[in-house]
mmCIF file of C-alpha atoms and ligand atoms in Angstrom:
data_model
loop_
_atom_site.group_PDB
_atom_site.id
_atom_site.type_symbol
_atom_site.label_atom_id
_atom_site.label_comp_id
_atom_site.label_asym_id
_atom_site.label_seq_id
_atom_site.Cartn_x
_atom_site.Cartn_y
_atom_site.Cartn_z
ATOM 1 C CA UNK F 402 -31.260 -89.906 12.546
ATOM 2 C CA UNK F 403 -32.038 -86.950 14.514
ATOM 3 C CA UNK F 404 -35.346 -86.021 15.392
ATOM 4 C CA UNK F 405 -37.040 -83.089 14.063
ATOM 5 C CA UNK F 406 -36.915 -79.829 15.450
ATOM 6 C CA UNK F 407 -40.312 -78.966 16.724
ATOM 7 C CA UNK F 408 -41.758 -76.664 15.101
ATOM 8 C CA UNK F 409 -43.991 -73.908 16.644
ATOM 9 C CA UNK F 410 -47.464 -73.520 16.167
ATOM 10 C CA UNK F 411 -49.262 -69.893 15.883
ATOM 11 C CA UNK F 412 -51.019 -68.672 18.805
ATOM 12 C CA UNK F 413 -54.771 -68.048 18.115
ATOM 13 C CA UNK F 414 -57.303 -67.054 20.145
ATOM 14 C CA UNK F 415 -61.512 -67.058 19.161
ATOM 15 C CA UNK F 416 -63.765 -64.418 20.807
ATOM 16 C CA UNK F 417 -67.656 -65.703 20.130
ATOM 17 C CA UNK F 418 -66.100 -69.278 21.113
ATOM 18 C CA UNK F 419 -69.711 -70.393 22.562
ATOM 19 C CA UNK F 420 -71.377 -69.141 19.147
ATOM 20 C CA UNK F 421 -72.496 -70.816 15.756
ATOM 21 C CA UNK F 422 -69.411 -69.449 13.906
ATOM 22 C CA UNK F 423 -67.068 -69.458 17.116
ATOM 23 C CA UNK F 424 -67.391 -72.894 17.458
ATOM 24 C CA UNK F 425 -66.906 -74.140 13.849
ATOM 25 C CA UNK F 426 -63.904 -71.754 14.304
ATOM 26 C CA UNK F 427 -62.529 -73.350 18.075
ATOM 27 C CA UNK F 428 -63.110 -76.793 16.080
ATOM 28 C CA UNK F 429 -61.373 -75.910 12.570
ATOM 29 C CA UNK F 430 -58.539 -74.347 14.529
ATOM 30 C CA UNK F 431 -57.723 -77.328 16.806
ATOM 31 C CA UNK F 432 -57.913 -79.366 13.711
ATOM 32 C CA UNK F 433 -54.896 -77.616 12.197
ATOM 33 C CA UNK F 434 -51.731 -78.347 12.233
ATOM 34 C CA UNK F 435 -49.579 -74.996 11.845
ATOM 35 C CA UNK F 436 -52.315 -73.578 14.627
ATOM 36 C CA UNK F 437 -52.767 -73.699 18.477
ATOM 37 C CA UNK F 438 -55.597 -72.468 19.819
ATOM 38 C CA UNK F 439 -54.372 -70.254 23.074
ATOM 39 C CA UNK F 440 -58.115 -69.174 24.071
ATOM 40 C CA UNK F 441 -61.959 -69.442 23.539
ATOM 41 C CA UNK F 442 -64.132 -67.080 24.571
ATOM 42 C CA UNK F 443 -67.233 -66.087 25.122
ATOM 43 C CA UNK F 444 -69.242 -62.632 26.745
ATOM 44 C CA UNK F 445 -68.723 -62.254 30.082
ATOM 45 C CA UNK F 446 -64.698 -63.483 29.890
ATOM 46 C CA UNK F 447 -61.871 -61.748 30.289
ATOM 47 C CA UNK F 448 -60.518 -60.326 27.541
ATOM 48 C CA UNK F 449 -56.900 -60.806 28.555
ATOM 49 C CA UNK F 450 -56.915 -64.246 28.472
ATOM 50 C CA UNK F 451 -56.753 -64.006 24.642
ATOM 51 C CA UNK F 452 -53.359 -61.199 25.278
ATOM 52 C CA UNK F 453 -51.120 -64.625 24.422
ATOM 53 C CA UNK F 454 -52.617 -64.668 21.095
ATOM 54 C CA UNK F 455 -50.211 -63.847 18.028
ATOM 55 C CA UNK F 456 -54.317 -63.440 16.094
ATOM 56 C CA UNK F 457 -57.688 -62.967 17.202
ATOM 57 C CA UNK F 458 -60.687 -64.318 15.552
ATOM 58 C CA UNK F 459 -64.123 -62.156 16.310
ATOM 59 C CA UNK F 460 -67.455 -63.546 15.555
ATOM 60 C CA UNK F 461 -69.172 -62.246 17.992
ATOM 61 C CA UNK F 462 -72.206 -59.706 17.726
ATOM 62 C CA UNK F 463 -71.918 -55.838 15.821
ATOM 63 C CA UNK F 464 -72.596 -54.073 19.218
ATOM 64 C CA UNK F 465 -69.459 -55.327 20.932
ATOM 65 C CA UNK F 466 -66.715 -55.973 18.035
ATOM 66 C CA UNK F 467 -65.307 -52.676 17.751
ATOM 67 C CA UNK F 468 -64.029 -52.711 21.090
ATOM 68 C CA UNK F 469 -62.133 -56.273 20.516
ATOM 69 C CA UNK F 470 -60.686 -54.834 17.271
ATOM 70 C CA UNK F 471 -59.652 -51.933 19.180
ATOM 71 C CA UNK F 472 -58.568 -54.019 22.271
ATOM 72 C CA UNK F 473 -56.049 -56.240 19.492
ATOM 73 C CA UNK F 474 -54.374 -53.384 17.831
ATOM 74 C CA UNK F 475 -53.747 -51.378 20.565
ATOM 75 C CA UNK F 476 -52.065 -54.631 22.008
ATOM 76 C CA UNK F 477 -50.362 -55.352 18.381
ATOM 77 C CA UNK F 478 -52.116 -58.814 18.268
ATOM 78 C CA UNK F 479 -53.603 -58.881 14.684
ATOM 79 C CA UNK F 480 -57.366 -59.575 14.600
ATOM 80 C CA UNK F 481 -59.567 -61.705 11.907
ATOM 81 C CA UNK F 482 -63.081 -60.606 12.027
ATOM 82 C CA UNK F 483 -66.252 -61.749 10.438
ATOM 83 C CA UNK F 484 -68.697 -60.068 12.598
ATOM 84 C CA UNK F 485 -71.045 -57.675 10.437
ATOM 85 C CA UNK F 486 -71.834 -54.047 11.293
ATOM 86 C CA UNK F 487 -68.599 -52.846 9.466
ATOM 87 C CA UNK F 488 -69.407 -49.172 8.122
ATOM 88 C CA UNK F 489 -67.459 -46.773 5.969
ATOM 89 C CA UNK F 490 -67.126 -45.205 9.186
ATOM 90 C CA UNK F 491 -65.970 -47.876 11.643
ATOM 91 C CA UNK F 492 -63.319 -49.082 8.652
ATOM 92 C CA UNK F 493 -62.243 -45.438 9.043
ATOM 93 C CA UNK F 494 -61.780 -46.281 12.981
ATOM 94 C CA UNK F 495 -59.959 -49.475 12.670
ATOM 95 C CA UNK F 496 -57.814 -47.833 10.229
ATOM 96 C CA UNK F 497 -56.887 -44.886 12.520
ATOM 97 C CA UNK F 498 -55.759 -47.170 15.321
ATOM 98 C CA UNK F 499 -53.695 -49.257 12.806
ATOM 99 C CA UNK F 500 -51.909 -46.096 11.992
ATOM 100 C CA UNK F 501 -50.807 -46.119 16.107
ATOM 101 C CA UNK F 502 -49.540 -49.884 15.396
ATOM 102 C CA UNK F 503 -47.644 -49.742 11.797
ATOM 103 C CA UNK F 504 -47.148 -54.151 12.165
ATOM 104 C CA UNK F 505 -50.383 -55.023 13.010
ATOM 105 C CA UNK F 506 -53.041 -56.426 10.398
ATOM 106 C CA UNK F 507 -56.801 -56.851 10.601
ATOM 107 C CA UNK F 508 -58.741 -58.463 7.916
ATOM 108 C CA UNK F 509 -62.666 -57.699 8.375
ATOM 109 C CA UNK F 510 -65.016 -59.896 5.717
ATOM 110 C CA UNK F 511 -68.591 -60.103 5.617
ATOM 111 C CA UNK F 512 -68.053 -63.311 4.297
ATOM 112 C CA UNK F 513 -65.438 -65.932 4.708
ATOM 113 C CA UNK F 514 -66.800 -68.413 2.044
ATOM 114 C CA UNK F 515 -64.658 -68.879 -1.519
ATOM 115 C CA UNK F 516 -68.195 -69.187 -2.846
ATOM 116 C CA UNK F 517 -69.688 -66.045 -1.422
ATOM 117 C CA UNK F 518 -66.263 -64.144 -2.582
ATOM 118 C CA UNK F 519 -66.800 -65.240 -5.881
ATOM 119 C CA UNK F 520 -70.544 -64.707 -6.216
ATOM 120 C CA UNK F 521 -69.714 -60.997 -5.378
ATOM 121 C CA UNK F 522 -67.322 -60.779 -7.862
ATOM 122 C CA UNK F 523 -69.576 -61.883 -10.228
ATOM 123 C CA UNK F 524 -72.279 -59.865 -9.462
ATOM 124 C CA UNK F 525 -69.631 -57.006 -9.765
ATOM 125 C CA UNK F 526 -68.482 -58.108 -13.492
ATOM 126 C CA UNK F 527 -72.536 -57.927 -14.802
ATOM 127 C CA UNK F 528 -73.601 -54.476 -12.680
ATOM 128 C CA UNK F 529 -72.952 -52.617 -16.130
ATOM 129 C CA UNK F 530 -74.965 -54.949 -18.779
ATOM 130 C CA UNK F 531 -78.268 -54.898 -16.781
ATOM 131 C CA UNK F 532 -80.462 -52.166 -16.330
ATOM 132 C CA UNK F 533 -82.406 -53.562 -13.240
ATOM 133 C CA UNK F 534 -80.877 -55.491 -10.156
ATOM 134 C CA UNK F 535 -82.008 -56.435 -6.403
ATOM 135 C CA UNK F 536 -79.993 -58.609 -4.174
ATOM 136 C CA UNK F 537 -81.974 -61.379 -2.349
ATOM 137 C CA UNK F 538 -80.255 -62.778 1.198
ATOM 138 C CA UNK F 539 -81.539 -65.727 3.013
ATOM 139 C CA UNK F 540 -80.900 -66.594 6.372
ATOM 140 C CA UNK F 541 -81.635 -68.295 9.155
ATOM 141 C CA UNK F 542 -83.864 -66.934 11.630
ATOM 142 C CA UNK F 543 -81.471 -66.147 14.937
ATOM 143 C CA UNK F 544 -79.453 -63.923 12.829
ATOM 144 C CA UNK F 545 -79.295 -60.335 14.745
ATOM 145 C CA UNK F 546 -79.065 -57.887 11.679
ATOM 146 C CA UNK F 547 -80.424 -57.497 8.386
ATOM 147 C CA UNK F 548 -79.387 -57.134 5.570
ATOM 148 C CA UNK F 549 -76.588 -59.585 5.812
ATOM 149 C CA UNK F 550 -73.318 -58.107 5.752
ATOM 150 C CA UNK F 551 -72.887 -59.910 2.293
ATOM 151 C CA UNK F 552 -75.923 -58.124 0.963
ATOM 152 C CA UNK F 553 -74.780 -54.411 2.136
ATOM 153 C CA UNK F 554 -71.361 -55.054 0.532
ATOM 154 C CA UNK F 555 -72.361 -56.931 -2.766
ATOM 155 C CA UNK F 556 -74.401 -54.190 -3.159
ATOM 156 C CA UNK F 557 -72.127 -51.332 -2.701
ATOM 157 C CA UNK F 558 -70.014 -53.266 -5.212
ATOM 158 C CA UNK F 559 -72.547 -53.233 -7.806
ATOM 159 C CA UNK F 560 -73.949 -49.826 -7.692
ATOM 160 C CA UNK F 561 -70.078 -48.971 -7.581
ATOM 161 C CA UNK F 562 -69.394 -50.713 -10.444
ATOM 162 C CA UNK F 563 -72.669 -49.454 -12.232
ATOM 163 C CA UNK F 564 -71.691 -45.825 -11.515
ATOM 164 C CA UNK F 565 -68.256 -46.288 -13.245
ATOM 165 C CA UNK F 566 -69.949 -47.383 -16.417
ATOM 166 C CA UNK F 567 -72.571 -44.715 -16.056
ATOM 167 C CA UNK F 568 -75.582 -46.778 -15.787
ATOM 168 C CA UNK F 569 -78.789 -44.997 -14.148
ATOM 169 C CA UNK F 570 -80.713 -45.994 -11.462
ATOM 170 C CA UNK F 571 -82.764 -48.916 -11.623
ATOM 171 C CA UNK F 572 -86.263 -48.485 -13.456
ATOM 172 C CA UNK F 573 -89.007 -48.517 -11.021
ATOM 173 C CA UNK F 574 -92.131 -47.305 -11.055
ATOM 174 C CA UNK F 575 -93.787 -48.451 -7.723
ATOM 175 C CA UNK F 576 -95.569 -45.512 -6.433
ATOM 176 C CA UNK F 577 -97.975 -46.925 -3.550
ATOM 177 C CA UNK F 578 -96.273 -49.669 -1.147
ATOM 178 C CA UNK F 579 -96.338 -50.846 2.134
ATOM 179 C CA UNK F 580 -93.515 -49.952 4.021
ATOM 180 C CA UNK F 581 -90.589 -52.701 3.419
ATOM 181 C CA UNK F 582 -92.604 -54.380 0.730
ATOM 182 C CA UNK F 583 -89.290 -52.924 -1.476
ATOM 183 C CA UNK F 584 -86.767 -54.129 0.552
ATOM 184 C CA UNK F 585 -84.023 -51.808 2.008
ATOM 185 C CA UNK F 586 -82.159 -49.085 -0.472
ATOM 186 C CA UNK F 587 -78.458 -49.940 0.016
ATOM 187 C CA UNK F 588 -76.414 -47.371 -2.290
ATOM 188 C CA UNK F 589 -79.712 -46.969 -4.331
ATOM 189 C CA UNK F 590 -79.885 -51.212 -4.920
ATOM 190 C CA UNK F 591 -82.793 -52.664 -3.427
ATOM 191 C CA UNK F 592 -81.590 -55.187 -0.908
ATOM 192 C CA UNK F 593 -84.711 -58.310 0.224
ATOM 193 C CA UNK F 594 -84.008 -59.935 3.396
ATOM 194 C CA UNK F 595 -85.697 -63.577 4.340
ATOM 195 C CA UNK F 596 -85.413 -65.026 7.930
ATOM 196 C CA UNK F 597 -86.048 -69.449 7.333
ATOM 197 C CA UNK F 598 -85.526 -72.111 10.310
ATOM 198 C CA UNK F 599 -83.916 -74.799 8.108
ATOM 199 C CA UNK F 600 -81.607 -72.006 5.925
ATOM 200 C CA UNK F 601 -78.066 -71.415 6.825
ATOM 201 C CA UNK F 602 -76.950 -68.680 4.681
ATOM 202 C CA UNK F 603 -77.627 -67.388 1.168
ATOM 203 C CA UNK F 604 -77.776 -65.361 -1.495
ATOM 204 C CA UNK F 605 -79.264 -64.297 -4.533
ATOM 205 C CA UNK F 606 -78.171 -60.926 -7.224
ATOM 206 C CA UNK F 607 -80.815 -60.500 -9.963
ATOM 207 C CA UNK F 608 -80.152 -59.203 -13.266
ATOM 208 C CA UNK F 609 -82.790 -58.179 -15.673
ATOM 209 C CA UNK F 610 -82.696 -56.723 -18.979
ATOM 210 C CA UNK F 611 -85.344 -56.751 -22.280
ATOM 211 C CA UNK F 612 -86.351 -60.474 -23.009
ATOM 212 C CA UNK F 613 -83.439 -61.723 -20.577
ATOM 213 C CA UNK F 614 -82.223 -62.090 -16.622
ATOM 214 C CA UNK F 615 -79.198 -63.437 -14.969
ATOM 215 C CA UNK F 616 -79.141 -64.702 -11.495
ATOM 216 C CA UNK F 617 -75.867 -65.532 -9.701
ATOM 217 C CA UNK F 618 -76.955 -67.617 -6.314
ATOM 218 C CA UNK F 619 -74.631 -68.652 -3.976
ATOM 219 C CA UNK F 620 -75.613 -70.864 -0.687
ATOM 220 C CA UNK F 621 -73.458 -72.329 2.442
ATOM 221 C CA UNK F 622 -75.450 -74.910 3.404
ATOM 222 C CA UNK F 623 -73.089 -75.792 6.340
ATOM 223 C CA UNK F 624 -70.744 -73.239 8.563
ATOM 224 C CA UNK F 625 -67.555 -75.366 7.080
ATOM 225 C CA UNK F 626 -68.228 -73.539 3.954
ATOM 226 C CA UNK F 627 -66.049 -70.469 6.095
ATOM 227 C CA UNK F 628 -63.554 -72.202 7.633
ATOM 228 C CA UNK F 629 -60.873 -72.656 4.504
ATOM 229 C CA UNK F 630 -61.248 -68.153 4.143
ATOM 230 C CA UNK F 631 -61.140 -68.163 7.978
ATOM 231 C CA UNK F 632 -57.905 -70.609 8.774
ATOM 232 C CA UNK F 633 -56.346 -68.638 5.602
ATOM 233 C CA UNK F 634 -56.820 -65.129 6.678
ATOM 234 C CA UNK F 635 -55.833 -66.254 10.163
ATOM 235 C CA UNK F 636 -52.480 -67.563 8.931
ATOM 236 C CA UNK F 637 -51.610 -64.525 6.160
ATOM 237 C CA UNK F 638 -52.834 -61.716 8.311
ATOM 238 C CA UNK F 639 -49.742 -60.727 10.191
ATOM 239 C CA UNK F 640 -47.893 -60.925 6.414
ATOM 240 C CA UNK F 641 -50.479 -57.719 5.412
ATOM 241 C CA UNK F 642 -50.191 -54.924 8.007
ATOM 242 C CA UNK F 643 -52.876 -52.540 8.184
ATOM 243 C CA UNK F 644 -56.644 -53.213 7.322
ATOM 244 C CA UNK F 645 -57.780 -55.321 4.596
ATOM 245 C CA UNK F 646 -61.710 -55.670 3.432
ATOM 246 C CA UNK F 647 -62.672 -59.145 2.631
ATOM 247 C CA UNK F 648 -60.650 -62.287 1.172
ATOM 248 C CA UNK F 649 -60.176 -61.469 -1.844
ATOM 249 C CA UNK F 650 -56.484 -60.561 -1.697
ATOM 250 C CA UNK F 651 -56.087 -64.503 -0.378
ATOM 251 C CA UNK F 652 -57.667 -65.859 -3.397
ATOM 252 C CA UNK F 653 -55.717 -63.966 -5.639
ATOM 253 C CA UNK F 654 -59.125 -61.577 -6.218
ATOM 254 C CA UNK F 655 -57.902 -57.795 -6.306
ATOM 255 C CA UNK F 656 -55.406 -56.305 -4.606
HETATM 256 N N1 NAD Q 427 -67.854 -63.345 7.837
HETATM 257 C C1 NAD Q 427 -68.493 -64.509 7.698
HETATM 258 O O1 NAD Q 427 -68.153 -65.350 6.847
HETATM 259 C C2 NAD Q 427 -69.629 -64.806 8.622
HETATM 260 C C3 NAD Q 427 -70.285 -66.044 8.579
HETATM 261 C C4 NAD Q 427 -71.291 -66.291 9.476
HETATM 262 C C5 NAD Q 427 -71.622 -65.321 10.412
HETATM 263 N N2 NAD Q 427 -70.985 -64.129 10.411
HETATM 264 C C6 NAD Q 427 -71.257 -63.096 11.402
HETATM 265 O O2 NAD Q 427 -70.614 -63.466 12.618
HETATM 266 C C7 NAD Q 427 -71.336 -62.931 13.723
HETATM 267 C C8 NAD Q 427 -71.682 -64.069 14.679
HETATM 268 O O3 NAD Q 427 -72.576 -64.957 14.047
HETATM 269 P P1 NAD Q 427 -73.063 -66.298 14.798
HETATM 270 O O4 NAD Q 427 -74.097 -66.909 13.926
HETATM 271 O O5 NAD Q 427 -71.884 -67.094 15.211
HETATM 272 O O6 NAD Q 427 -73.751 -65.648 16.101
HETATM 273 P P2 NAD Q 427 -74.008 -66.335 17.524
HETATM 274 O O7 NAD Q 427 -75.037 -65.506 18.192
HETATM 275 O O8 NAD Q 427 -74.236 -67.802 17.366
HETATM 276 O O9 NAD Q 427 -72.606 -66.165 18.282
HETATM 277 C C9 NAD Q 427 -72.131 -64.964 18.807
HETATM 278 C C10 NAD Q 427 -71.392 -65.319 20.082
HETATM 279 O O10 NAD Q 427 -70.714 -64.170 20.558
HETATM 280 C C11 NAD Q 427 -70.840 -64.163 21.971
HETATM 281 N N3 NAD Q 427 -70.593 -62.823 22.486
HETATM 282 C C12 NAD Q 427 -71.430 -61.772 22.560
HETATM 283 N N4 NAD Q 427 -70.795 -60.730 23.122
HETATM 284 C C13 NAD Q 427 -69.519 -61.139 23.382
HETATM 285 C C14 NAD Q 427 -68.389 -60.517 23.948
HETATM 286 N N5 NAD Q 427 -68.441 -59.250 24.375
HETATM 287 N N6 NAD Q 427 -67.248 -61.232 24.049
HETATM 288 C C15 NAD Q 427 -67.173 -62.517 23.621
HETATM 289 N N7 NAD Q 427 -68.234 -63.175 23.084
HETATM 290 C C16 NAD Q 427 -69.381 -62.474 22.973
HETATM 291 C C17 NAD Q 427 -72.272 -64.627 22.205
HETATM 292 O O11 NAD Q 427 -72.479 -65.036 23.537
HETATM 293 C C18 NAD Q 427 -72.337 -65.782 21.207
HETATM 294 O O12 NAD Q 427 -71.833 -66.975 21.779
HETATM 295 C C19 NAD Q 427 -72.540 -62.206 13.123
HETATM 296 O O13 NAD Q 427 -72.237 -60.843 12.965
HETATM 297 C C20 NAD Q 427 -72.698 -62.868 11.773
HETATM 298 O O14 NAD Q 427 -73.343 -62.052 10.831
HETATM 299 C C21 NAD Q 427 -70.015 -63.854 9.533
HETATM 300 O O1 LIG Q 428 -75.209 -66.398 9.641
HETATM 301 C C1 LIG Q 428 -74.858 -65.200 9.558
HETATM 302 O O2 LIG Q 428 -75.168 -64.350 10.406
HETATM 303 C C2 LIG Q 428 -74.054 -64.794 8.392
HETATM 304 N N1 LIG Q 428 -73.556 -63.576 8.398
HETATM 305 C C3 LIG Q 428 -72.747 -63.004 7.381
HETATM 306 C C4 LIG Q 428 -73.461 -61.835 6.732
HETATM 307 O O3 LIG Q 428 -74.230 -61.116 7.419
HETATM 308 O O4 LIG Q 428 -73.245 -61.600 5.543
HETATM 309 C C5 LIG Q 428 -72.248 -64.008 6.384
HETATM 310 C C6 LIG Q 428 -73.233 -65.063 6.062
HETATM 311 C C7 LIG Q 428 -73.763 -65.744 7.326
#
């Protein structure tokens, strides 16, 4: 019998490497298979040490990932990126420089865990039946920004999806407060942000209505809870050219 071809492995590079989420990535992606892992870096490396890379994986820190995203497409290397910080605006960016580089994907998510995914999307399905709402993140205490990039977007989905159904605003009658005591106004949903040594990362979308509430909770206890969204966006990403927002599309979620 002849021996099997070998078969080739894809190139993959991690920028973040020395981080929280960089390392679970370095470790899940040495651990697998169909993946070699060409570079891991942290700041302060050269960036073209990851040019062998077929994708990129950036968790790294909002002030510094647009100019890896930028640095990947204009190279044609397709990029995976769960760093926060994404705006309307810099989607708009990262779209414009796909335009310059027709084969190249990039796949930003706030959050690569099948559980966070799904706790947005049911958040999204109640928006309409409940006349109040606030989002609840929790954290743990070295994160850089608030509100988590799960928060901002969950919310944005649900006053979205509250808009299409023509619900109004949220009741609330507070008229004195100290500033922050109402959390942060995120597409007119009040977002609560809570910094805990012992938390990892989680969330919580309150409904309330007369004599009733719903509360959908999700929690990663551990940073493994990202790597099955992460290794699956890394291998599908050169398959979807241009940018795509969140996992959804992987898990068979929207479009
Ligand atoms: N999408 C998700 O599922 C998900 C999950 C967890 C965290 N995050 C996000 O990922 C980001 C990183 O989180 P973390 O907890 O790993 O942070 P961290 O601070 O532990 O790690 C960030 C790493 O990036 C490195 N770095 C900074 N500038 C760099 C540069 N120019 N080049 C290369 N490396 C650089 C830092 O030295 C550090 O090692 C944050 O924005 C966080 O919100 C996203
Ligand atoms: O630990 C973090 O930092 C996390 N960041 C993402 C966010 O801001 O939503 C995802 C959850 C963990």
């Amino acid at each position: 019998m002849s021996p099997a071809a070998p078969t080739s492995r894809l190139p993959v590079a991690v920028l973040g490497a020395p981080g929280r989420m960089g390392a679970e990535t370095v470790r899940a992606v040495e651990s697998a298979g169909d993946l070699e892992l060409v570079a891991a870096l942290g700041r302060g490396d050269d960036l073209e040490r990851a040019a062998q890379a077929a994708v990129v994986v950036d968790f790294t820190r909002p002030d510094v990932v647009m100019d890896h995203v930028r640095w990947c497409v204009q190279r044609g290397i397709s990029a995976v990126v769960g760093t926060t910080g994404f705006t309307e605006e810099r989607l708009a960016q990262v779209r414009g420089w796909l335009r310059e580089q027709p084969g190249t994907g990039v796949v930003v998510a706030p959050n690569f865990s099948v559980g966070a995914v799904l706790m947005m999307h049911f958040a999204e399905q109640a928006a309409r039946f409940y006349e109040s709402v606030e989002v609840v993140e929790l954290h743990h205490p070295d994160k850089v920004d608030a509100p988590s990039g799960t928060a901002v977007r969950t919310a944005e989905r649900i006053s979205a999806a509250r808009a299409e159904a023509g619900v109004a605003a949220p009741p609330d009658a507070t008229s004195q407060e100290l500033p922050g005591a109402r959390g942060a106004d995120v597409a007119g949903i009040r977002v609560h942000g809570v910094r805990l040594r012992g938390l990892v990362a989680h969330q919580e979308v309150l409904f309330g209505d007369q004599g009733e509430t719903l509360t959908v909770r999700h929690d990663s206890f551990d940073r493994s809870s990202f790597m099955p969204g992460v290794l699956a966006a890394v291998r599908q990403v050169r398959d979807r050219p241009g940018l795509t927002v969140g996992i959804e599309p992987f898990l068979g979620l929207g479009s």
